[in-house]
mmCIF file of C-alpha atoms in Angstrom:
data_model
loop_
_atom_site.group_PDB
_atom_site.id
_atom_site.type_symbol
_atom_site.label_atom_id
_atom_site.label_comp_id
_atom_site.label_asym_id
_atom_site.label_seq_id
_atom_site.Cartn_x
_atom_site.Cartn_y
_atom_site.Cartn_z
ATOM 1 C CA UNK A 1 -18.395 3.873 -26.311
ATOM 2 C CA UNK A 2 -16.635 0.810 -24.723
ATOM 3 C CA UNK A 3 -17.860 -0.680 -21.828
ATOM 4 C CA UNK A 4 -14.591 0.285 -19.796
ATOM 5 C CA UNK A 5 -15.013 3.891 -20.921
ATOM 6 C CA UNK A 6 -18.447 3.745 -20.011
ATOM 7 C CA UNK A 7 -17.667 2.495 -16.470
ATOM 8 C CA UNK A 8 -14.946 5.146 -16.296
ATOM 9 C CA UNK A 9 -17.312 8.148 -17.044
ATOM 10 C CA UNK A 10 -20.055 6.386 -14.136
ATOM 11 C CA UNK A 11 -17.043 6.613 -11.753
ATOM 12 C CA UNK A 12 -15.698 10.092 -12.547
ATOM 13 C CA UNK A 13 -19.621 11.182 -12.366
ATOM 14 C CA UNK A 14 -19.532 9.858 -8.574
ATOM 15 C CA UNK A 15 -21.571 6.833 -9.053
ATOM 16 C CA UNK A 16 -20.353 4.322 -6.263
ATOM 17 C CA UNK A 17 -21.740 1.405 -8.300
ATOM 18 C CA UNK A 18 -19.292 2.099 -10.983
ATOM 19 C CA UNK A 19 -16.354 2.798 -8.267
ATOM 20 C CA UNK A 20 -17.335 -1.159 -6.873
ATOM 21 C CA UNK A 21 -17.220 -2.322 -9.941
ATOM 22 C CA UNK A 22 -14.140 -0.818 -11.023
ATOM 23 C CA UNK A 23 -12.175 -2.257 -8.214
ATOM 24 C CA UNK A 24 -14.144 -5.454 -8.733
ATOM 25 C CA UNK A 25 -12.567 -5.602 -12.369
ATOM 26 C CA UNK A 26 -9.017 -4.477 -11.214
ATOM 27 C CA UNK A 27 -8.740 -7.137 -8.437
ATOM 28 C CA UNK A 28 -10.165 -9.894 -10.798
ATOM 29 C CA UNK A 29 -7.731 -8.572 -13.662
ATOM 30 C CA UNK A 30 -10.995 -8.982 -15.916
ATOM 31 C CA UNK A 31 -10.770 -7.940 -19.475
ATOM 32 C CA UNK A 32 -10.400 -4.310 -19.902
ATOM 33 C CA UNK A 33 -9.153 -3.301 -16.949
ATOM 34 C CA UNK A 34 -6.164 -1.887 -17.947
ATOM 35 C CA UNK A 35 -7.826 0.289 -20.089
ATOM 36 C CA UNK A 36 -9.827 1.457 -17.223
ATOM 37 C CA UNK A 37 -6.720 1.724 -14.867
ATOM 38 C CA UNK A 38 -4.838 3.976 -18.288
ATOM 39 C CA UNK A 39 -7.918 6.146 -18.262
ATOM 40 C CA UNK A 40 -7.567 7.066 -13.996
ATOM 41 C CA UNK A 41 -4.342 8.481 -14.403
ATOM 42 C CA UNK A 42 -5.040 12.193 -15.280
ATOM 43 C CA UNK A 43 -7.683 12.047 -12.563
ATOM 44 C CA UNK A 44 -5.388 11.132 -9.783
ATOM 45 C CA UNK A 45 -2.975 13.080 -7.430
ATOM 46 C CA UNK A 46 -5.422 14.838 -5.430
ATOM 47 C CA UNK A 47 -6.232 12.391 -2.426
ATOM 48 C CA UNK A 48 -4.195 12.011 0.616
ATOM 49 C CA UNK A 49 -3.026 8.542 1.095
ATOM 50 C CA UNK A 50 -2.603 6.683 4.774
ATOM 51 C CA UNK A 51 -1.555 3.618 5.462
ATOM 52 C CA UNK A 52 -2.074 1.688 9.004
ATOM 53 C CA UNK A 53 -0.421 -1.309 9.471
ATOM 54 C CA UNK A 54 0.932 -3.127 12.480
ATOM 55 C CA UNK A 55 0.944 -6.389 14.081
ATOM 56 C CA UNK A 56 -2.169 -8.481 14.536
ATOM 57 C CA UNK A 57 -4.337 -7.435 17.629
ATOM 58 C CA UNK A 58 -3.047 -4.061 17.466
ATOM 59 C CA UNK A 59 -6.129 -2.393 16.872
ATOM 60 C CA UNK A 60 -6.181 -1.237 13.337
ATOM 61 C CA UNK A 61 -9.628 -1.816 12.068
ATOM 62 C CA UNK A 62 -10.663 -0.045 14.935
ATOM 63 C CA UNK A 63 -8.563 2.727 14.613
ATOM 64 C CA UNK A 64 -9.304 3.373 10.947
ATOM 65 C CA UNK A 65 -13.036 3.365 11.627
ATOM 66 C CA UNK A 66 -12.416 6.358 14.064
ATOM 67 C CA UNK A 67 -10.625 7.958 11.974
ATOM 68 C CA UNK A 68 -13.084 7.557 8.999
ATOM 69 C CA UNK A 69 -15.527 8.984 11.512
ATOM 70 C CA UNK A 70 -13.762 11.838 12.394
ATOM 71 C CA UNK A 71 -12.893 13.057 8.742
ATOM 72 C CA UNK A 72 -16.915 12.678 8.123
ATOM 73 C CA UNK A 73 -17.387 15.017 11.043
ATOM 74 C CA UNK A 74 -15.026 17.528 9.175
ATOM 75 C CA UNK A 75 -16.867 17.436 5.888
ATOM 76 C CA UNK A 76 -14.152 15.088 3.896
ATOM 77 C CA UNK A 77 -15.159 11.827 2.220
ATOM 78 C CA UNK A 78 -13.043 8.814 2.719
ATOM 79 C CA UNK A 79 -12.002 5.498 1.000
ATOM 80 C CA UNK A 80 -10.863 2.759 2.803
ATOM 81 C CA UNK A 81 -8.856 -0.292 1.295
ATOM 82 C CA UNK A 82 -8.664 -3.517 3.567
ATOM 83 C CA UNK A 83 -6.246 -5.589 3.097
ATOM 84 C CA UNK A 84 -7.113 -9.577 4.168
ATOM 85 C CA UNK A 85 -5.403 -12.850 4.577
ATOM 86 C CA UNK A 86 -6.519 -14.595 1.065
ATOM 87 C CA UNK A 87 -7.906 -18.124 0.634
ATOM 88 C CA UNK A 88 -5.421 -20.815 -0.319
ATOM 89 C CA UNK A 89 -8.054 -22.338 -2.186
ATOM 90 C CA UNK A 90 -9.713 -19.390 -4.066
ATOM 91 C CA UNK A 91 -7.443 -16.602 -3.631
ATOM 92 C CA UNK A 92 -10.015 -14.380 -2.475
ATOM 93 C CA UNK A 93 -10.421 -12.435 0.662
ATOM 94 C CA UNK A 94 -11.005 -14.560 3.872
ATOM 95 C CA UNK A 95 -12.860 -12.378 5.932
ATOM 96 C CA UNK A 96 -14.632 -10.854 3.266
ATOM 97 C CA UNK A 97 -16.183 -7.095 4.064
ATOM 98 C CA UNK A 98 -16.027 -7.371 7.698
ATOM 99 C CA UNK A 99 -18.361 -5.155 10.053
ATOM 100 C CA UNK A 100 -15.066 -3.284 11.203
ATOM 101 C CA UNK A 101 -16.760 0.351 10.077
ATOM 102 C CA UNK A 102 -19.353 -0.182 12.673
ATOM 103 C CA UNK A 103 -19.338 4.047 13.066
ATOM 104 C CA UNK A 104 -20.081 4.921 9.608
ATOM 105 C CA UNK A 105 -22.588 2.174 8.229
ATOM 106 C CA UNK A 106 -25.253 3.553 5.785
ATOM 107 C CA UNK A 107 -22.995 6.664 5.106
ATOM 108 C CA UNK A 108 -21.590 6.356 1.279
ATOM 109 C CA UNK A 109 -19.343 8.646 1.757
ATOM 110 C CA UNK A 110 -17.116 6.160 3.497
ATOM 111 C CA UNK A 111 -16.497 3.694 1.035
ATOM 112 C CA UNK A 112 -15.059 0.282 2.088
ATOM 113 C CA UNK A 113 -13.665 -2.243 0.196
ATOM 114 C CA UNK A 114 -11.769 -5.727 1.314
ATOM 115 C CA UNK A 115 -9.164 -6.906 -1.065
ATOM 116 C CA UNK A 116 -7.015 -10.176 -1.155
ATOM 117 C CA UNK A 117 -3.678 -9.958 -0.259
ATOM 118 C CA UNK A 118 -2.999 -12.566 -2.962
ATOM 119 C CA UNK A 119 -0.228 -14.815 -0.749
ATOM 120 C CA UNK A 120 2.005 -11.655 -1.025
ATOM 121 C CA UNK A 121 4.592 -11.706 1.142
ATOM 122 C CA UNK A 122 4.237 -7.809 1.729
ATOM 123 C CA UNK A 123 0.514 -8.063 2.507
ATOM 124 C CA UNK A 124 -0.597 -5.752 -0.066
ATOM 125 C CA UNK A 125 -2.172 -7.048 -3.219
ATOM 126 C CA UNK A 126 -0.755 -5.612 -6.814
ATOM 127 C CA UNK A 127 -4.150 -4.401 -7.341
ATOM 128 C CA UNK A 128 -4.212 -2.490 -4.004
ATOM 129 C CA UNK A 129 -2.369 0.640 -5.865
ATOM 130 C CA UNK A 130 -4.872 0.646 -8.615
ATOM 131 C CA UNK A 131 -7.938 0.546 -6.441
ATOM 132 C CA UNK A 132 -6.307 3.317 -4.486
ATOM 133 C CA UNK A 133 -6.174 5.454 -8.047
ATOM 134 C CA UNK A 134 -10.136 4.428 -8.433
ATOM 135 C CA UNK A 135 -11.017 5.883 -4.767
ATOM 136 C CA UNK A 136 -8.690 9.033 -5.774
ATOM 137 C CA UNK A 137 -10.363 9.670 -9.207
ATOM 138 C CA UNK A 138 -13.538 9.124 -7.720
ATOM 139 C CA UNK A 139 -13.283 12.129 -5.527
ATOM 140 C CA UNK A 140 -12.243 10.619 -2.268
ATOM 141 C CA UNK A 141 -10.166 13.210 0.187
ATOM 142 C CA UNK A 142 -8.565 10.419 2.281
ATOM 143 C CA UNK A 143 -8.078 6.850 1.143
ATOM 144 C CA UNK A 144 -6.713 4.826 4.024
ATOM 145 C CA UNK A 145 -5.107 1.482 3.305
ATOM 146 C CA UNK A 146 -5.128 -1.323 5.915
ATOM 147 C CA UNK A 147 -3.013 -3.981 6.167
ATOM 148 C CA UNK A 148 -3.394 -7.742 7.055
ATOM 149 C CA UNK A 149 -0.703 -7.078 9.867
ATOM 150 C CA UNK A 150 1.791 -10.112 9.395
ATOM 151 C CA UNK A 151 4.708 -8.565 10.996
ATOM 152 C CA UNK A 152 7.957 -7.687 9.421
ATOM 153 C CA UNK A 153 6.872 -8.614 6.044
ATOM 154 C CA UNK A 154 4.235 -5.743 6.059
ATOM 155 C CA UNK A 155 6.570 -3.405 4.187
ATOM 156 C CA UNK A 156 5.059 -3.014 1.132
ATOM 157 C CA UNK A 157 2.638 -0.560 2.346
ATOM 158 C CA UNK A 158 5.042 1.919 1.556
ATOM 159 C CA UNK A 159 4.623 1.653 -2.028
ATOM 160 C CA UNK A 160 0.996 2.600 -1.533
ATOM 161 C CA UNK A 161 1.143 5.329 0.830
ATOM 162 C CA UNK A 162 1.984 8.779 1.373
ATOM 163 C CA UNK A 163 2.205 8.422 5.147
ATOM 164 C CA UNK A 164 2.866 5.154 6.882
ATOM 165 C CA UNK A 165 1.534 4.616 10.409
ATOM 166 C CA UNK A 166 2.626 1.663 12.373
ATOM 167 C CA UNK A 167 0.698 0.698 15.127
ATOM 168 C CA UNK A 168 2.342 -1.070 18.047
ATOM 169 C CA UNK A 169 0.734 -2.511 20.950
ATOM 170 C CA UNK A 170 1.336 -2.139 24.247
ATOM 171 C CA UNK A 171 3.617 -4.304 26.156
ATOM 172 C CA UNK A 172 5.360 -4.605 22.770
ATOM 173 C CA UNK A 173 8.668 -3.079 24.632
ATOM 174 C CA UNK A 174 10.407 -6.161 25.001
ATOM 175 C CA UNK A 175 9.798 -6.589 21.383
ATOM 176 C CA UNK A 176 10.924 -3.185 19.795
ATOM 177 C CA UNK A 177 14.342 -3.672 19.601
ATOM 178 C CA UNK A 178 13.906 -6.778 17.959
ATOM 179 C CA UNK A 179 11.535 -5.545 15.108
ATOM 180 C CA UNK A 180 13.676 -2.409 14.240
ATOM 181 C CA UNK A 181 15.130 -3.960 11.491
ATOM 182 C CA UNK A 182 11.664 -4.904 10.046
ATOM 183 C CA UNK A 183 8.204 -3.482 9.904
ATOM 184 C CA UNK A 184 8.984 -0.618 12.837
ATOM 185 C CA UNK A 185 11.655 1.101 10.116
ATOM 186 C CA UNK A 186 9.052 1.921 7.776
ATOM 187 C CA UNK A 187 7.069 4.230 10.054
ATOM 188 C CA UNK A 188 6.480 7.821 9.215
ATOM 189 C CA UNK A 189 4.170 8.146 12.537
ATOM 190 C CA UNK A 190 4.204 5.675 15.506
ATOM 191 C CA UNK A 191 0.885 4.989 17.354
ATOM 192 C CA UNK A 192 0.783 2.881 20.768
ATOM 193 C CA UNK A 193 -2.856 1.967 20.666
ATOM 194 C CA UNK A 194 -4.564 0.804 23.360
ATOM 195 C CA UNK A 195 -2.712 2.955 25.466
ATOM 196 C CA UNK A 196 -4.947 2.571 28.829
ATOM 197 C CA UNK A 197 -3.416 -0.759 29.323
ATOM 198 C CA UNK A 198 -0.586 -1.988 31.123
ATOM 199 C CA UNK A 199 2.890 -1.545 29.512
ATOM 200 C CA UNK A 200 1.959 1.401 27.373
ATOM 201 C CA UNK A 201 4.064 3.723 29.134
ATOM 202 C CA UNK A 202 7.004 1.036 28.578
ATOM 203 C CA UNK A 203 5.966 1.011 24.929
ATOM 204 C CA UNK A 204 6.173 4.499 24.318
ATOM 205 C CA UNK A 205 9.479 5.124 26.236
ATOM 206 C CA UNK A 206 11.244 1.824 24.018
ATOM 207 C CA UNK A 207 9.935 3.913 20.450
ATOM 208 C CA UNK A 208 11.204 7.400 22.010
ATOM 209 C CA UNK A 209 14.446 5.726 22.224
ATOM 210 C CA UNK A 210 14.495 4.143 19.469
ATOM 211 C CA UNK A 211 13.671 6.913 17.100
ATOM 212 C CA UNK A 212 16.097 9.477 19.467
ATOM 213 C CA UNK A 213 19.098 6.830 18.197
ATOM 214 C CA UNK A 214 18.229 7.262 14.759
ATOM 215 C CA UNK A 215 16.837 3.618 14.311
ATOM 216 C CA UNK A 216 12.997 4.689 13.136
ATOM 217 C CA UNK A 217 12.371 6.464 9.522
ATOM 218 C CA UNK A 218 14.273 9.655 10.440
ATOM 219 C CA UNK A 219 15.444 10.806 7.158
ATOM 220 C CA UNK A 220 13.445 11.610 3.972
ATOM 221 C CA UNK A 221 15.353 9.300 1.529
ATOM 222 C CA UNK A 222 13.165 7.792 -0.877
ATOM 223 C CA UNK A 223 15.529 4.648 -0.465
ATOM 224 C CA UNK A 224 14.575 3.988 3.184
ATOM 225 C CA UNK A 225 10.856 3.321 1.698
ATOM 226 C CA UNK A 226 12.523 0.395 -0.274
ATOM 227 C CA UNK A 227 12.946 1.569 -3.949
ATOM 228 C CA UNK A 228 15.668 2.061 -5.807
ATOM 229 C CA UNK A 229 16.695 5.629 -6.388
ATOM 230 C CA UNK A 230 14.780 7.354 -9.656
ATOM 231 C CA UNK A 231 17.265 10.034 -10.802
ATOM 232 C CA UNK A 232 15.444 13.492 -9.954
ATOM 233 C CA UNK A 233 16.567 17.045 -10.306
ATOM 234 C CA UNK A 234 14.736 17.538 -7.016
ATOM 235 C CA UNK A 235 16.687 18.903 -3.567
ATOM 236 C CA UNK A 236 15.360 19.459 -0.254
ATOM 237 C CA UNK A 237 15.470 23.037 0.916
ATOM 238 C CA UNK A 238 18.520 23.838 2.896
ATOM 239 C CA UNK A 239 16.445 24.904 6.145
ATOM 240 C CA UNK A 240 14.513 21.683 6.220
ATOM 241 C CA UNK A 241 15.283 19.423 8.929
ATOM 242 C CA UNK A 242 14.888 15.573 8.770
ATOM 243 C CA UNK A 243 11.097 14.466 9.883
ATOM 244 C CA UNK A 244 11.390 12.472 13.062
ATOM 245 C CA UNK A 245 8.681 9.740 13.447
ATOM 246 C CA UNK A 246 6.462 11.038 16.398
ATOM 247 C CA UNK A 247 4.480 8.714 18.581
ATOM 248 C CA UNK A 248 0.953 9.431 19.258
ATOM 249 C CA UNK A 249 -1.011 7.230 21.976
ATOM 250 C CA UNK A 250 -4.604 6.429 21.419
ATOM 251 C CA UNK A 251 -7.499 4.281 22.824
ATOM 252 C CA UNK A 252 -9.537 3.850 19.500
ATOM 253 C CA UNK A 253 -12.258 2.047 21.284
ATOM 254 C CA UNK A 254 -13.575 5.491 22.326
ATOM 255 C CA UNK A 255 -11.597 7.866 20.197
ATOM 256 C CA UNK A 256 -9.260 9.076 22.402
ATOM 257 C CA UNK A 257 -6.171 9.855 20.729
ATOM 258 C CA UNK A 258 -7.489 10.675 17.434
ATOM 259 C CA UNK A 259 -7.620 14.049 16.787
ATOM 260 C CA UNK A 260 -4.058 14.121 17.668
ATOM 261 C CA UNK A 261 -3.304 11.694 15.661
ATOM 262 C CA UNK A 262 -5.117 13.629 12.477
ATOM 263 C CA UNK A 263 -2.821 16.608 13.260
ATOM 264 C CA UNK A 264 -0.237 14.614 12.722
ATOM 265 C CA UNK A 265 -1.212 13.123 9.788
ATOM 266 C CA UNK A 266 -1.511 16.705 8.561
ATOM 267 C CA UNK A 267 1.902 17.995 10.259
ATOM 268 C CA UNK A 268 3.330 15.170 8.116
ATOM 269 C CA UNK A 269 1.722 16.023 5.087
ATOM 270 C CA UNK A 270 2.678 19.647 5.198
ATOM 271 C CA UNK A 271 6.469 18.340 5.483
ATOM 272 C CA UNK A 272 6.059 16.115 2.472
ATOM 273 C CA UNK A 273 5.159 19.041 0.305
ATOM 274 C CA UNK A 274 7.513 21.696 1.551
ATOM 275 C CA UNK A 275 10.384 19.081 1.338
ATOM 276 C CA UNK A 276 9.827 17.756 -1.766
ATOM 277 C CA UNK A 277 9.468 14.228 -0.530
ATOM 278 C CA UNK A 278 5.954 13.996 -1.701
ATOM 279 C CA UNK A 279 7.283 14.006 -5.486
ATOM 280 C CA UNK A 280 9.967 12.049 -4.357
ATOM 281 C CA UNK A 281 7.605 9.606 -3.110
ATOM 282 C CA UNK A 282 5.366 9.599 -6.234
ATOM 283 C CA UNK A 283 8.292 9.266 -8.258
ATOM 284 C CA UNK A 284 9.587 6.102 -6.392
ATOM 285 C CA UNK A 285 6.209 4.682 -6.484
ATOM 286 C CA UNK A 286 5.551 5.356 -10.426
ATOM 287 C CA UNK A 287 9.002 3.429 -11.370
ATOM 288 C CA UNK A 288 8.114 0.974 -9.093
ATOM 289 C CA UNK A 289 4.921 0.249 -10.953
ATOM 290 C CA UNK A 290 6.279 0.592 -14.240
ATOM 291 C CA UNK A 291 8.953 -2.189 -12.863
ATOM 292 C CA UNK A 292 6.161 -4.466 -11.897
ATOM 293 C CA UNK A 293 4.060 -4.252 -14.965
ATOM 294 C CA UNK A 294 7.015 -4.820 -17.128
ATOM 295 C CA UNK A 295 7.946 -8.073 -14.722
ATOM 296 C CA UNK A 296 4.067 -9.348 -15.056
ATOM 297 C CA UNK A 297 4.276 -8.808 -18.822
ATOM 298 C CA UNK A 298 7.445 -10.436 -18.912
ATOM 299 C CA UNK A 299 6.413 -13.583 -17.089
ATOM 300 C CA UNK A 300 3.065 -13.514 -19.206
ATOM 301 C CA UNK A 301 5.231 -13.944 -22.376
ATOM 302 C CA UNK A 302 7.421 -16.933 -20.913
ATOM 303 C CA UNK A 303 4.479 -18.724 -19.697
ATOM 304 C CA UNK A 304 2.956 -18.319 -23.186
ATOM 305 C CA UNK A 305 5.892 -19.493 -24.839
ATOM 306 C CA UNK A 306 6.584 -22.319 -22.183
ATOM 307 C CA UNK A 307 2.919 -23.830 -22.941
ATOM 308 C CA UNK A 308 4.190 -23.595 -26.795
ATOM 309 C CA UNK A 309 7.192 -25.420 -26.135
ATOM 310 C CA UNK A 310 4.868 -28.558 -24.877
ATOM 311 C CA UNK A 311 4.503 -27.703 -20.984
ATOM 312 C CA UNK A 312 6.644 -27.724 -17.850
ATOM 313 C CA UNK A 313 6.160 -31.324 -17.444
ATOM 314 C CA UNK A 314 8.219 -32.617 -20.402
ATOM 315 C CA UNK A 315 10.779 -30.006 -19.378
ATOM 316 C CA UNK A 316 11.173 -31.749 -16.292
ATOM 317 C CA UNK A 317 11.016 -35.355 -17.604
ATOM 318 C CA UNK A 318 13.988 -34.082 -19.303
ATOM 319 C CA UNK A 319 15.826 -32.686 -16.563
ATOM 320 C CA UNK A 320 15.134 -36.025 -14.272
ATOM 321 C CA UNK A 321 16.233 -38.456 -16.852
ATOM 322 C CA UNK A 322 19.460 -36.381 -17.121
ATOM 323 C CA UNK A 323 19.224 -34.891 -20.757
ATOM 324 C CA UNK A 324 19.144 -31.449 -19.961
ATOM 325 C CA UNK A 325 19.142 -28.980 -16.899
ATOM 326 C CA UNK A 326 17.127 -26.215 -15.605
ATOM 327 C CA UNK A 327 19.345 -23.654 -17.113
ATOM 328 C CA UNK A 328 19.320 -24.879 -20.632
ATOM 329 C CA UNK A 329 15.664 -25.166 -20.516
ATOM 330 C CA UNK A 330 15.564 -21.298 -19.434
ATOM 331 C CA UNK A 331 17.928 -20.486 -22.091
ATOM 332 C CA UNK A 332 16.084 -22.210 -24.790
ATOM 333 C CA UNK A 333 12.673 -21.054 -23.720
ATOM 334 C CA UNK A 334 14.001 -17.369 -23.576
ATOM 335 C CA UNK A 335 15.801 -17.840 -27.047
ATOM 336 C CA UNK A 336 12.456 -16.639 -29.226
ATOM 337 C CA UNK A 337 11.675 -13.839 -26.934
ATOM 338 C CA UNK A 338 15.030 -12.866 -26.500
ATOM 339 C CA UNK A 339 15.605 -12.843 -30.764
ATOM 340 C CA UNK A 340 12.298 -10.542 -30.938
ATOM 341 C CA UNK A 341 13.826 -8.026 -28.567
ATOM 342 C CA UNK A 342 17.020 -7.758 -30.390
ATOM 343 C CA UNK A 343 15.459 -7.586 -33.698
ATOM 344 C CA UNK A 344 13.753 -4.679 -32.791
#
């Protein structure tokens, strides 16, 4: 049995150390990680995946902590993937395993893992979806993805979560309309956290008006979650009303509103299942994953061909001297790869 197969067996047997090792191999793209992820697939699809995003300072980490605590009280197991800013020097998570899951310290049924954003504009590492698969295959009932919170670019979360929750801090009312074209449009659920602070009522009002005017995630089109359509023989039942993103008020520091939020998650899950949207979203997710893998593999082939041709430095010299241009270089480098594909 290969090392990867043995590690996979340990993960499926419920060994947390194996889960940690698998995610490390996935994040580092260590040899054998693809075999591991391939082996995970048939064991996935059972966890409910919840995305928590929003602007910095909105209280995401505290809310995730309280959600995990609530789910544990209900006897459910939880996995948390926290996407941290990545170091410009090492590419690793700057904040590391932050001490932000204080309510769940020592509880092995809450598995917390920080991962680096690796500089991705969307704030989500390409390994995040694979880490979610590992937690799903392990048997976690809920998997929560908490993102960096970098503003409008924080939209990649829709590719990994079934339910997208956007936190909006009090006092953001003046900015709601300005932000609507970005991060706010991906929300399945809005949360106004720190609802005991000044400005919370106005923020709720602004969000309510935005949703009422149809400026939030008010349709169930897969397209609103950022992907091209995938051909599907799926139709929403004629009597299914579109999902209107509800607005939940919370004070995460003392757990206020957490029960209401969990109930809203359950309502959205029921909608996803009854409308067929859960299947749609997961199909779109797989389609995007296939595209991403193909792009990455093709980029690797091009990089190898570039090195075999003497490296990029020699090509730069040719452009600077006026002997060639970037387009001609790209055509020349791609020619052997294109010939191989055409010969198939």
